[in-house]
XYZ file of N, CA and C in Angstrom:
657
model
N -37.246 53.748 16.187
C -37.878 52.580 15.579
C -36.814 51.713 14.899
N -36.925 50.376 15.071
C -35.996 49.466 14.444
C -36.388 49.187 13.001
N -35.461 48.535 12.316
C -35.695 48.182 10.919
C -36.462 46.862 10.875
N -37.545 46.854 10.135
C -38.346 45.634 9.971
C -37.764 44.820 8.822
N -37.051 43.721 9.185
C -36.382 42.910 8.174
C -37.368 42.165 7.282
N -38.595 42.041 7.748
C -39.577 41.328 6.927
C -40.073 42.177 5.773
N -39.794 43.492 5.832
C -40.250 44.372 4.768
C -39.202 44.584 3.681
N -37.931 44.178 3.973
C -36.846 44.347 2.996
C -36.734 43.056 2.186
N -36.823 43.170 0.887
C -36.774 41.990 0.021
C -35.646 42.118 -1.001
N -35.126 40.944 -1.395
C -34.093 40.884 -2.439
C -34.269 39.556 -3.170
N -34.446 39.645 -4.476
C -34.691 38.467 -5.305
C -35.881 37.655 -4.799
N -36.840 38.356 -4.309
C -38.073 37.705 -3.859
C -38.025 37.167 -2.450
N -36.892 37.304 -1.754
C -36.761 36.806 -0.393
C -36.507 37.974 0.547
N -37.029 37.852 1.753
C -36.833 38.914 2.725
C -35.425 38.857 3.309
N -35.018 39.965 3.938
C -33.687 40.016 4.546
C -33.558 39.005 5.666
N -34.617 38.772 6.412
C -34.575 37.790 7.485
C -34.328 36.381 6.923
N -34.930 36.084 5.782
C -34.708 34.783 5.148
C -33.280 34.647 4.676
N -32.723 35.733 4.096
C -31.340 35.687 3.626
C -30.369 35.491 4.797
N -30.647 36.102 5.940
C -29.781 35.922 7.111
C -29.834 34.473 7.586
N -31.015 33.880 7.573
C -31.156 32.470 7.965
C -30.394 31.556 7.012
N -30.501 31.839 5.707
C -29.776 31.037 4.717
C -28.268 31.185 4.898
N -27.808 32.413 5.154
C -26.374 32.643 5.362
C -25.841 31.883 6.563
N -26.589 31.878 7.669
C -26.158 31.143 8.859
C -26.100 29.643 8.570
N -27.098 29.124 7.813
C -27.108 27.703 7.475
C -25.921 27.337 6.579
N -25.617 28.202 5.598
C -24.482 27.941 4.714
C -23.170 27.979 5.492
N -23.035 28.939 6.413
C -21.827 29.027 7.227
C -21.656 27.784 8.093
N -22.741 27.300 8.689
C -22.667 26.079 9.490
C -22.293 24.871 8.658
N -22.821 24.806 7.408
C -22.467 23.703 6.518
C -20.992 23.738 6.143
N -20.453 24.929 5.875
C -19.039 25.044 5.523
C -18.149 24.629 6.685
N -18.518 25.022 7.904
C -17.735 24.622 9.078
C -17.753 23.104 9.235
N -18.919 22.483 9.025
C -19.026 21.028 9.133
C -18.170 20.338 8.076
N -18.193 20.855 6.832
C -17.396 20.264 5.764
C -15.901 20.397 6.035
N -15.490 21.567 6.549
C -14.074 21.759 6.866
C -13.638 20.832 7.990
N -14.489 20.637 8.990
C -14.165 19.730 10.090
C -14.029 18.295 9.587
N -14.960 17.889 8.703
C -14.889 16.541 8.136
C -13.644 16.370 7.274
N -13.330 17.383 6.450
C -12.148 17.301 5.585
C -10.869 17.231 6.409
N -10.813 17.980 7.506
C -9.619 17.937 8.345
C -9.453 16.561 8.991
N -10.555 15.975 9.475
C -10.477 14.644 10.057
C -10.090 13.588 9.033
N -10.601 13.727 7.801
C -10.253 12.779 6.737
C -8.799 12.945 6.318
N -8.317 14.183 6.309
C -6.933 14.437 5.890
C -5.939 13.899 6.910
N -6.252 13.986 8.179
C -5.324 13.595 9.231
C -5.646 12.233 9.830
N -6.397 11.401 9.111
C -6.714 10.073 9.617
C -5.470 9.181 9.579
N -5.474 8.167 10.421
C -4.349 7.221 10.465
C -4.339 6.380 9.193
N -3.182 6.261 8.561
C -3.042 5.500 7.323
C -1.785 4.639 7.391
N -1.862 3.469 6.774
C -0.690 2.605 6.657
C 0.211 3.104 5.531
N 1.501 2.851 5.673
C 2.490 3.242 4.656
C 3.516 2.123 4.521
N 3.220 1.096 3.716
C 4.185 0.000 3.542
C 5.496 0.495 2.937
N 6.573 -0.169 3.322
C 7.909 0.183 2.843
C 8.667 -1.095 2.540
N 9.310 -1.124 1.361
C 10.172 -2.245 0.986
C 11.617 -1.790 1.076
N 12.411 -2.508 1.863
C 13.826 -2.181 2.036
C 14.642 -3.393 1.638
N 15.500 -3.232 0.659
C 16.306 -4.341 0.149
C 17.498 -4.588 1.064
N 17.742 -5.865 1.364
C 18.881 -6.257 2.185
C 20.029 -6.628 1.262
N 20.762 -5.655 0.818
C 21.862 -5.874 -0.128
C 23.093 -6.342 0.632
N 23.566 -7.532 0.282
C 24.774 -8.045 0.914
C 24.550 -8.785 2.210
N 23.298 -8.893 2.680
C 23.019 -9.607 3.912
C 22.891 -11.104 3.606
N 23.815 -11.900 4.122
C 23.846 -13.331 3.826
C 23.252 -14.184 4.956
N 22.685 -13.558 5.982
C 22.210 -14.328 7.120
C 21.041 -15.237 6.758
N 20.146 -14.750 5.887
C 18.938 -15.512 5.579
C 19.099 -16.419 4.372
N 20.170 -16.270 3.604
C 20.321 -17.077 2.393
C 20.336 -18.580 2.679
N 21.093 -19.076 3.675
C 21.067 -20.527 3.933
C 19.674 -21.041 4.286
N 18.911 -20.270 5.038
C 17.580 -20.724 5.438
C 16.630 -20.733 4.253
N 16.761 -19.750 3.351
C 15.937 -19.779 2.146
C 16.327 -20.946 1.247
N 17.609 -21.281 1.217
C 18.047 -22.428 0.415
C 17.450 -23.719 0.959
N 17.348 -23.833 2.295
C 16.717 -25.006 2.886
C 15.240 -25.083 2.519
N 14.611 -23.922 2.331
C 13.190 -23.884 1.965
C 12.979 -24.134 0.477
N 14.086 -24.353 -0.278
C 13.968 -24.671 -1.698
C 13.917 -23.471 -2.607
N 14.456 -22.349 -2.176
C 14.456 -21.142 -3.010
C 15.801 -20.450 -2.855
N 16.323 -19.944 -3.960
C 17.608 -19.241 -3.965
C 17.402 -17.859 -4.592
N 16.861 -16.908 -3.843
C 16.523 -15.606 -4.416
C 17.754 -14.727 -4.606
N 17.871 -14.064 -5.749
C 18.977 -13.115 -5.929
C 18.853 -11.892 -5.026
N 17.608 -11.512 -4.705
C 17.370 -10.311 -3.903
C 16.405 -10.651 -2.773
N 16.721 -10.149 -1.576
C 15.847 -10.296 -0.420
C 15.669 -8.927 0.212
N 14.449 -8.633 0.615
C 14.161 -7.391 1.317
C 13.079 -7.634 2.344
N 12.901 -6.701 3.253
C 11.854 -6.872 4.251
C 10.744 -5.846 4.030
N 9.553 -6.234 4.425
C 8.365 -5.400 4.275
C 7.989 -4.842 5.641
N 7.939 -3.525 5.730
C 7.617 -2.859 6.989
C 6.485 -1.869 6.768
N 5.928 -1.397 7.858
C 4.858 -0.397 7.834
C 5.353 0.834 8.571
N 5.586 1.901 7.827
C 6.096 3.138 8.415
C 4.974 4.125 8.752
N 3.727 3.745 8.498
C 2.609 4.638 8.744
C 2.107 4.540 10.177
N 1.102 5.371 10.495
C 0.510 5.356 11.822
C -0.780 4.543 11.869
N -1.112 3.861 10.763
C -2.277 2.984 10.715
C -1.858 1.557 10.423
N -2.830 0.695 10.280
C -2.569 -0.719 10.013
C -3.044 -1.089 8.619
N -2.324 -2.026 8.009
C -2.681 -2.542 6.692
C -3.196 -3.964 6.854
N -4.285 -4.275 6.160
C -4.910 -5.586 6.276
C -4.931 -6.272 4.914
N -4.927 -7.606 4.954
C -4.969 -8.424 3.736
C -3.906 -7.959 2.735
N -2.660 -7.965 3.185
C -1.542 -7.445 2.398
C -1.076 -8.512 1.415
N -0.934 -8.119 0.158
C -0.428 -8.997 -0.891
C 0.720 -8.300 -1.615
N 1.601 -9.099 -2.198
C 2.769 -8.578 -2.910
C 2.785 -9.152 -4.313
N 3.124 -8.320 -5.285
C 3.220 -8.750 -6.678
C 4.525 -8.211 -7.262
N 5.151 -8.994 -8.110
C 6.372 -8.563 -8.766
C 6.092 -7.997 -10.150
N 6.705 -6.880 -10.467
C 6.591 -6.253 -11.783
C 7.860 -6.575 -12.557
N 7.726 -7.342 -13.645
C 8.850 -7.860 -14.445
C 9.704 -8.845 -13.661
N 9.139 -9.426 -12.599
C 9.833 -10.428 -11.797
C 8.795 -11.192 -10.984
N 9.236 -12.214 -10.258
C 8.376 -12.960 -9.341
C 8.729 -12.561 -7.922
N 7.698 -12.339 -7.112
C 7.904 -11.929 -5.720
C 7.186 -12.896 -4.794
N 7.863 -13.263 -3.715
C 7.284 -14.137 -2.701
C 7.281 -13.445 -1.352
N 6.227 -13.665 -0.570
C 6.082 -13.053 0.745
C 6.270 -14.137 1.805
N 7.207 -13.900 2.718
C 7.596 -14.910 3.694
C 7.463 -14.359 5.110
N 6.998 -15.238 5.987
C 6.951 -14.945 7.419
C 8.127 -15.673 8.067
N 9.141 -14.920 8.472
C 10.388 -15.503 8.987
C 10.480 -15.273 10.495
N 10.589 -16.363 11.230
C 10.695 -16.287 12.684
C 12.009 -16.900 13.131
N 12.729 -16.159 13.945
C 14.029 -16.628 14.427
C 13.841 -17.610 15.580
N 14.636 -18.687 15.551
C 14.595 -19.689 16.608
C 15.666 -19.363 17.641
N 15.258 -19.141 18.862
C 16.218 -18.861 19.926
C 16.805 -17.462 19.817
N 17.879 -17.234 20.551
C 18.552 -15.954 20.598
C 19.818 -15.988 19.749
N 20.207 -14.798 19.307
C 21.421 -14.683 18.500
C 22.653 -14.825 19.391
N 23.532 -15.761 19.030
C 24.754 -16.018 19.793
C 25.945 -15.625 18.930
N 26.901 -14.932 19.531
C 28.079 -14.477 18.801
C 28.861 -15.679 18.267
N 29.118 -15.656 16.943
C 29.883 -16.721 16.327
C 29.059 -17.925 15.933
N 27.751 -17.872 16.121
C 26.887 -18.993 15.774
C 25.791 -18.508 14.829
N 25.557 -19.264 13.762
C 24.547 -18.905 12.776
C 23.146 -19.096 13.357
N 22.337 -18.058 13.306
C 20.972 -18.147 13.803
C 20.118 -18.952 12.831
N 19.142 -19.673 13.367
C 18.235 -20.468 12.552
C 16.883 -19.776 12.479
N 16.270 -19.900 11.304
C 14.990 -19.239 11.060
C 13.985 -20.264 10.543
N 12.716 -20.030 10.863
C 11.615 -20.794 10.285
C 11.018 -19.958 9.158
N 11.029 -20.485 7.941
C 10.572 -19.747 6.774
C 9.209 -20.276 6.339
N 8.204 -19.440 6.397
C 6.849 -19.814 5.990
C 6.429 -18.958 4.796
N 6.129 -19.626 3.679
C 5.638 -18.931 2.488
C 4.160 -18.636 2.699
N 3.863 -17.426 3.195
C 2.489 -17.111 3.607
C 1.616 -16.624 2.453
N 2.197 -16.045 1.408
C 1.388 -15.589 0.275
C 0.704 -14.261 0.517
N 0.055 -14.111 1.669
C -0.594 -12.853 2.038
C -0.525 -12.684 3.552
N -0.657 -11.454 4.011
C -0.603 -11.157 5.440
C -1.974 -10.680 5.908
N -2.516 -11.262 6.979
C -3.780 -10.750 7.509
C -3.667 -9.304 8.004
N -2.489 -8.974 8.572
C -2.321 -7.634 9.142
C -0.837 -7.278 9.158
N -0.551 -6.024 8.863
C 0.819 -5.500 8.917
C 0.817 -4.251 9.775
N 1.483 -4.324 10.920
C 1.548 -3.206 11.850
C 2.937 -2.576 11.810
N 3.082 -1.497 12.553
C 4.370 -0.823 12.604
C 5.381 -1.521 13.484
N 4.929 -2.475 14.319
C 5.849 -3.173 15.215
C 6.419 -4.444 14.608
N 5.809 -4.936 13.525
C 6.223 -6.214 12.947
C 7.384 -6.005 11.979
N 8.462 -6.779 12.169
C 9.639 -6.664 11.304
C 10.137 -8.047 10.880
N 9.227 -8.996 10.694
C 9.662 -10.348 10.368
C 9.193 -10.811 8.993
N 8.576 -9.931 8.215
C 8.064 -10.316 6.916
C 9.068 -9.907 5.832
N 9.454 -10.894 5.014
C 10.471 -10.665 3.998
C 9.905 -10.950 2.613
N 10.477 -10.298 1.607
C 10.075 -10.462 0.211
C 11.270 -10.986 -0.567
N 11.053 -12.039 -1.328
C 12.097 -12.602 -2.176
C 11.818 -12.238 -3.633
N 12.867 -11.862 -4.343
C 12.762 -11.463 -5.751
C 13.507 -12.491 -6.594
N 12.804 -13.092 -7.532
C 13.401 -14.090 -8.426
C 12.991 -13.782 -9.860
N 13.758 -14.266 -10.845
C 13.371 -14.074 -12.249
C 12.020 -14.746 -12.516
N 11.236 -14.215 -13.448
C 9.921 -14.804 -13.734
C 10.041 -16.216 -14.286
N 9.265 -17.137 -13.715
C 9.280 -18.522 -14.193
C 8.588 -18.644 -15.545
N 7.506 -17.913 -15.721
C 6.781 -17.917 -16.989
C 6.695 -16.483 -17.512
N 7.786 -15.971 -18.096
C 7.783 -14.572 -18.544
C 6.758 -14.327 -19.640
N 6.102 -13.170 -19.524
C 5.130 -12.768 -20.536
C 5.811 -11.881 -21.574
N 5.245 -11.801 -22.781
C 5.885 -10.989 -23.837
C 6.032 -9.519 -23.453
N 5.099 -8.990 -22.671
C 5.162 -7.559 -22.344
C 6.134 -7.252 -21.218
N 6.696 -8.279 -20.569
C 7.623 -8.037 -19.487
C 8.965 -7.569 -20.026
N 9.563 -6.634 -19.278
C 10.842 -6.061 -19.682
C 11.977 -6.745 -18.950
N 13.100 -6.936 -19.644
C 14.287 -7.521 -19.037
C 15.225 -6.491 -18.435
N 14.852 -5.216 -18.488
C 15.671 -4.145 -17.942
C 15.627 -4.205 -16.417
N 16.813 -4.319 -15.772
C 16.860 -4.429 -14.321
C 16.351 -3.173 -13.627
N 16.462 -2.017 -14.278
C 15.985 -0.784 -13.661
C 14.462 -0.699 -13.626
N 13.787 -1.616 -14.333
C 12.328 -1.621 -14.357
C 11.729 -2.709 -13.466
N 12.568 -3.342 -12.647
C 12.069 -4.315 -11.683
C 11.448 -3.568 -10.511
N 10.208 -3.887 -10.201
C 9.509 -3.194 -9.121
C 8.699 -4.187 -8.304
N 8.367 -3.769 -7.093
C 7.531 -4.543 -6.185
C 6.233 -3.769 -5.961
N 5.108 -4.446 -6.154
C 3.809 -3.843 -5.894
C 3.216 -4.411 -4.619
N 2.734 -3.528 -3.743
C 2.128 -3.930 -2.474
C 0.674 -3.480 -2.472
N -0.229 -4.410 -2.218
C -1.664 -4.135 -2.197
C -2.199 -4.440 -0.802
N -3.009 -3.542 -0.266
C -3.560 -3.757 1.067
C -4.929 -3.089 1.191
N -5.631 -3.436 2.261
C -6.942 -2.868 2.573
C -6.789 -1.967 3.788
N -7.313 -0.749 3.686
C -7.203 0.211 4.774
C -8.340 0.027 5.781
N -8.125 0.565 6.962
C -9.153 0.561 7.998
C -10.126 1.728 7.780
N -11.420 1.520 8.017
C -12.115 0.296 8.433
C -12.290 -0.672 7.274
N -12.026 -1.938 7.531
C -12.017 -2.939 6.464
C -13.404 -3.188 5.878
N -14.466 -2.859 6.614
C -15.817 -3.105 6.093
C -16.123 -2.258 4.866
N -15.374 -1.163 4.682
C -15.567 -0.328 3.493
C -14.852 -0.890 2.267
N -13.984 -1.887 2.472
C -13.237 -2.530 1.382
C -12.488 -1.494 0.526
N -11.849 -0.563 1.203
C -11.080 0.483 0.510
C -9.642 -0.002 0.364
N -9.281 -0.449 -0.837
C -7.957 -1.018 -1.063
C -7.008 0.052 -1.587
N -5.731 -0.161 -1.296
C -4.681 0.755 -1.718
C -3.577 -0.046 -2.393
N -2.752 0.654 -3.163
C -1.675 -0.007 -3.895
C -0.544 0.983 -4.107
N 0.680 0.479 -4.001
C 1.844 1.302 -4.297
C 2.967 0.408 -4.807
N 3.900 0.988 -5.558
C 5.024 0.253 -6.126
C 6.349 0.830 -5.656
N 7.336 -0.057 -5.554
C 8.681 0.336 -5.133
C 9.683 -0.181 -6.155
N 10.560 0.660 -6.665
C 11.625 0.176 -7.559
C 12.669 -0.594 -6.773
N 13.175 -1.679 -7.352
C 14.177 -2.486 -6.663
C 15.575 -1.896 -6.833
N 15.917 -1.576 -8.072
C 17.241 -1.020 -8.337
C 17.207 0.474 -8.588
N 16.081 0.978 -9.042
C 15.993 2.405 -9.309
C 16.020 3.228 -8.029
N 16.402 4.465 -8.153
C 16.494 5.364 -7.000
C 15.439 6.446 -7.152
N 14.603 6.590 -6.124
C 13.592 7.640 -6.107
C 13.959 8.665 -5.043
N 13.953 9.936 -5.381
C 14.303 10.958 -4.395
C 13.249 11.055 -3.303
N 13.696 11.392 -2.097
C 12.753 11.559 -0.997
C 11.850 12.771 -1.231
N 12.416 13.828 -1.814
C 11.641 15.022 -2.118
C 11.440 15.102 -3.634
N 10.222 15.313 -4.029
C 9.940 15.368 -5.459
C 8.924 16.464 -5.712
N 8.906 16.935 -6.956
C 7.995 17.989 -7.338
C 6.627 17.469 -7.710
N 5.742 18.374 -8.133
C 4.374 17.959 -8.474
C 4.315 17.012 -9.658
N 5.194 17.186 -10.647
C 5.167 16.295 -11.808
C 5.591 14.874 -11.425
N 6.574 14.768 -10.528
C 6.999 13.441 -10.070
C 5.894 12.774 -9.262
N 5.167 13.531 -8.455
C 4.059 12.957 -7.692
C 2.951 12.485 -8.618
N 2.681 13.246 -9.664
C 1.674 12.828 -10.631
C 2.108 11.558 -11.363
N 3.414 11.473 -11.693
C 3.915 10.283 -12.375
C 3.763 9.055 -11.488
N 4.097 9.179 -10.212
C 3.972 8.048 -9.299
C 2.507 7.669 -9.096
N 1.637 8.685 -9.016
C 0.215 8.392 -8.846
C -0.334 7.657 -10.054
N 0.086 8.066 -11.231
C -0.354 7.368 -12.455
C 0.223 5.953 -12.482
N 1.494 5.791 -12.087
C 2.114 4.463 -12.043
C 1.371 3.543 -11.084
N 1.043 4.048 -9.897
C 0.328 3.224 -8.925
C -1.086 2.911 -9.398
N -1.737 3.863 -10.083
C -3.089 3.615 -10.579
C -3.089 2.502 -11.623
N -2.151 2.553 -12.566
C -2.071 1.510 -13.579
C -1.657 0.172 -12.968
N -0.737 0.214 -12.005
C -0.345 -1.004 -11.330
C -1.484 -1.620 -10.532
N -2.342 -0.768 -9.946
C -3.496 -1.255 -9.188
C -4.457 -2.006 -10.109
N -4.691 -1.459 -11.282
C -5.553 -2.140 -12.253
C -4.948 -3.465 -12.692
N -3.622 -3.469 -12.943
C -2.952 -4.698 -13.363
C -3.014 -5.754 -12.266
N -2.892 -5.327 -11.006
C -2.952 -6.263 -9.892
C -4.309 -6.948 -9.836
N -5.393 -6.176 -9.943
C -6.728 -6.779 -9.867
C -7.004 -7.662 -11.085
N -6.477 -7.287 -12.253
C -6.648 -8.122 -13.438
C -5.957 -9.473 -13.249
N -4.729 -9.466 -12.722
C -4.016 -10.717 -12.462
C -4.687 -11.519 -11.360
N -5.223 -10.828 -10.363
C -5.904 -11.517 -9.267
C -7.155 -12.237 -9.771
N -7.912 -11.582 -10.644
C -9.101 -12.233 -11.220
C -8.699 -13.409 -12.112
N -7.573 -13.264 -12.832
C -7.114 -14.350 -13.700
C -6.712 -15.564 -12.870
N -5.999 -15.331 -11.766
C -5.599 -16.445 -10.910
C -6.812 -17.123 -10.290
N -7.790 -16.332 -9.855
C -9.004 -16.912 -9.272
C -9.751 -17.754 -10.302
N -9.785 -17.285 -11.554
C -10.455 -18.048 -12.607
C -9.730 -19.358 -12.893
N -8.385 -19.318 -12.898
C -7.618 -20.541 -13.136
C -7.804 -21.544 -12.002
N -7.833 -21.073 -10.765
C -8.055 -21.974 -9.639
C -9.458 -22.575 -9.686
N -10.430 -21.780 -10.105
C -11.799 -22.290 -10.208
C -11.893 -23.389 -11.248
N -11.162 -23.234 -12.370
C -11.169 -24.269 -13.405
C -10.512 -25.562 -12.897
N -9.444 -25.422 -12.092
C -8.783 -26.614 -11.567
C -9.666 -27.364 -10.581
N -10.462 -26.624 -9.804
C -11.312 -27.262 -8.808
C -12.603 -27.819 -9.392
N -12.984 -27.335 -10.572
C -14.241 -27.799 -11.172
C -14.050 -29.115 -11.939
């Protein structure tokens, strides 16, 4: 004779009910692990700011555009995803985002010409695009809380991740003169996460302030 599971009870439930609950819980855990793995390994953008120290090729073209930046760097995407609605902000400095397109081919012994467009924001930043540059200049209207320490000059990059309909924005900062190690411990990761979180809040606060000022000018 077999065991009748309907006759065995525990905490008011039969053994057959407990087996059904266990199978349901196991299926739920497998589903959650599958979802977490897909979320962990999803494609993400990874903007990178690289300073062009000593590169004088673009300086004449920026001078023609009416700007003489002490520092120039390019903005690239090292991630496997795309970044949308990309904006740049300067921390303790002014930052400009430029779309630079070379005219013709590079000829040995001849200065290449570039078209410099002050775009302000980028609709999309992919891993194949290498023509977007960032100019760093001293703040035109310095605020009291801004620091004059060159080691505290940073670039903040704000973008929207895919899918854009979720409006999931991201933010990260890059030191201009400071050196950050490629490998860092948990405390350094926490420090950077806190820095980016505070910078993200500051970015949205400044963005709302600029929108309010523009609204007053148009009204």
